[in-house]
Amino acid sequence: KIIGKEQPHVAAMKQCTGEAQYTDDIPLQRNELYGCLVLSTKAHAKILSVDASPALETVLGVVDYVDHRDLPSPEANWWRAPNCDETFFALDEVFSAGQPIGMVLATSAKIAEAGARAVRVAYEELPAIFTIEEAIVAESYFDHYRYIHDGDVEKAFAEADHVFEGVARMGGQEHFYLETNACVAIPKPEDGEMEIWSSTQNPSETQAYVSQVTGVAANKIVSKVKRLGGGFGGKETRSIQLAAICATAANKVKRPVRCMLNRDEDILTSGQRHPFLARWKVAVNKDGKLQALDTDVFNNGGWCQDLSGAVVDRALSHIDGCYKWKAVHVRGRVCKTNTVSNTAFRGFGGPQGMFIAETYMEEVADRLGMPVEKLREINFYKTDEPTHFRQELKDWYVPLMYKQVLEESDYDRRKKEAEEFNKKSKWKKRGLSIIPTKFGISFTALFLNQAGALVHIYHDGSILVAHGGTEMGQGLHTKMTMICAEALNVPLETVFISETATNTVANGSSTAASASSDLNGYAIWNACTQLNERLAPYREKMGPDATMKDIAHAAYFDRVNLSANGFYKTPDVGYVWGPNTGQMYFYFTQGVAAAEVEVDTLTGDWTCRRADVKMDVGRSINPAIDYGQIEGAFVQGLGLFTLEESLWHRASGQIFTKGPGAYKIPGFRDIPQEFNVSLLKDVNWENLRTIQRSRGVGEPPLFMGSCVFFAIRDALKAARKEWGVEEVLSLRSPATVERIRISCADPIIRRAHVVSQEGE
Ligand code: LUZ
Ligand code: MOS
């Protein structure tokens, strides 16, 4: 029995020692050139002229300049189905700073960079907008409008005791994977073949667009990745921009082209998590029972759509939090602005939807004068109750985990202690919060819920597995190796996964949506089932002591096919927007987290004294990996809601926070001082039909980090009470030290007269 064991990440040692190979570690190719992007420096402008001659004529070592004119056709420039509303290379207008215009090719990275700087671009600036608020005023939206409507909303509002309104606002997040986007495009001598190595979550879409920009059919393009140094959604689609540009360049000069973005370039060009704004209206009764929710949700898509529509869709489906409503009407729009194109980021709108939910829960509780912990508890869904998109909650353990976390974290006692502390402490305030989560597992685009695998047994008994998923540190290959080893009943060490490549497994989906263990795991399982059928006669004949080497050897000499192709598609799912029918998600991964913070109200600085996280990940395939995912996601969520803030120069539209100097990701000091993580045990998952009844784990814990934000809000309420401020606190995310300091509302800050310039 291998599945379910704590097993170290198969590449852990290699990654620690530096032995592990990433895209830019591929040895220098013969004749290779290095590329450097020429990027728009304007947020919105007409391009009057681009003059590459200073680069080509004065910088020694510059070989060529590549732009849209080097594509096989004008159509080849347009990408990102189904909207195809963006170009790989800018034409005569740029819509965002950081939009690629061209690429300079040179004999070294340094020379390419000097060459890119020498390219002269003349612009005529046009008006630009950056924020959601500006887009709403200008009615600048993409052509994507979706809603979920369930129950009689008008009636529920008319009959409820109270109607409360508010605005929830949260900022985006830079992915800040350790490995920036990187690519090596290697043209082959014959038939236009090309090999493309790209640090991508999406080798198949990379292949498709490399095929498009080189004008060669997909069967001659091989897209590969061994591992990524982190993706987090940032390489679900955006990596293709660089890959297609490198491929265009390599195709033009018929030489290998390499480019690995530096941190500035990566942040300037690759997009972030979507900022969100929601105008919510809640009908609630005196007893705290939620009645109806009516909300307009907006996200900032940036200059082109990318995945923004799907992101706002997922927010709409998570805006109920974990709470039962009589009636819901929520509407989602994507704002078109002149920022970089925002994209998938771990959670994909789910955390934003649930942040809106917990924001209205907090403010409704304050207005009712009820503890928010109580408001949450009395409104939890019960088992089998349907969500607003009419999916019954099976194997529903949020209420149970809520009780367990309250008990295990000694929540009530610590809450009382914090209140005592706050009475005695004037400038330091403590706060606690407990937050539930449910995260729907499945791509909302039905066709993406499929995966393939290829399993070879060599007749020395060793096994090579290929599947459609990419390894980005999350441990997918570890889990897949375990599944294969158990399915074939062989030792773990005899199973190997080398890389993800489009010539072994075709038509894969991006490694995303927390579904890759489910999807690829079953594809591998299905391939192994076929092999087991073929090997059964040998196993029977040779007895239980026969090794795979013995068995495979015998089968090989009997001319048995020792390779199998497996496939899996998620059953049952298929939601229809509008009529609100069909199943949206295969299941929900669930969790509850509690946190305690202490805030220094004079500086806005704070520390998380303790956090307790419990997740229902079903029967884990590998608890060691899952603990790592939960801890990592929690801290990444903590960063999202409290530390990380992207800032833009208003005049130029350029991102100011281009690196670790200006953009703060969590460090060691930001990890909770006491951090307790546990998995839900001793329940049945009767309805789960995944491998061993495990649940996807990649994204669901991220929202749990928000309990630190809401604990800060709790501490701020104590701080404001000190000064007699009764007004309900509308705290936007991220709760940076500046925002915390301002929200303390003490006489010092009131004298400072801080006025928000953010256009609230
Ligand atoms: N990507 C996507 C995702 O294309 N569709 C989704 O529903 C999704 N969900 C989570 C993360 N990535
Ligand atoms: Mo993702 S946000 O599952 O790439």
mmCIF file of C-alpha atoms in Angstrom, residues 66 109 126 192 224 235 243 319 325 378 399 419 424 441 487 508 520 548 560 626 711:
data_model
loop_
_atom_site.group_PDB
_atom_site.id
_atom_site.type_symbol
_atom_site.label_atom_id
_atom_site.label_comp_id
_atom_site.label_asym_id
_atom_site.label_seq_id
_atom_site.Cartn_x
_atom_site.Cartn_y
_atom_site.Cartn_z
ATOM 1 C CA VAL A 66 11.727 40.617 -34.561
ATOM 2 C CA ALA A 109 21.785 38.380 -22.670
ATOM 3 C CA LEU A 126 -3.863 58.497 -25.501
ATOM 4 C CA GLY A 192 9.771 23.368 -39.862
ATOM 5 C CA LYS A 224 8.169 20.348 -23.160
ATOM 6 C CA LYS A 235 1.959 30.353 -16.115
ATOM 7 C CA ALA A 243 7.072 31.292 -25.836
ATOM 8 C CA ILE A 319 -19.809 34.577 -3.067
ATOM 9 C CA TRP A 325 -29.455 31.893 1.406
ATOM 10 C CA ILE A 378 -26.151 29.876 12.540
ATOM 11 C CA PRO A 399 -19.813 22.888 10.468
ATOM 12 C CA GLU A 419 -10.661 41.245 25.477
ATOM 13 C CA LYS A 424 -5.512 47.031 29.890
ATOM 14 C CA ILE A 441 -13.091 21.526 -7.707
ATOM 15 C CA ALA A 487 -1.633 0.343 -9.412
ATOM 16 C CA GLY A 508 -3.650 18.193 -22.229
ATOM 17 C CA ASN A 520 -3.991 12.736 -14.281
ATOM 18 C CA MET A 548 7.992 -6.800 -12.368
ATOM 19 C CA VAL A 560 2.700 -8.471 -25.223
ATOM 20 C CA ASP A 626 -0.793 18.092 1.460
ATOM 21 C CA ALA A 711 -8.309 38.976 13.135
#
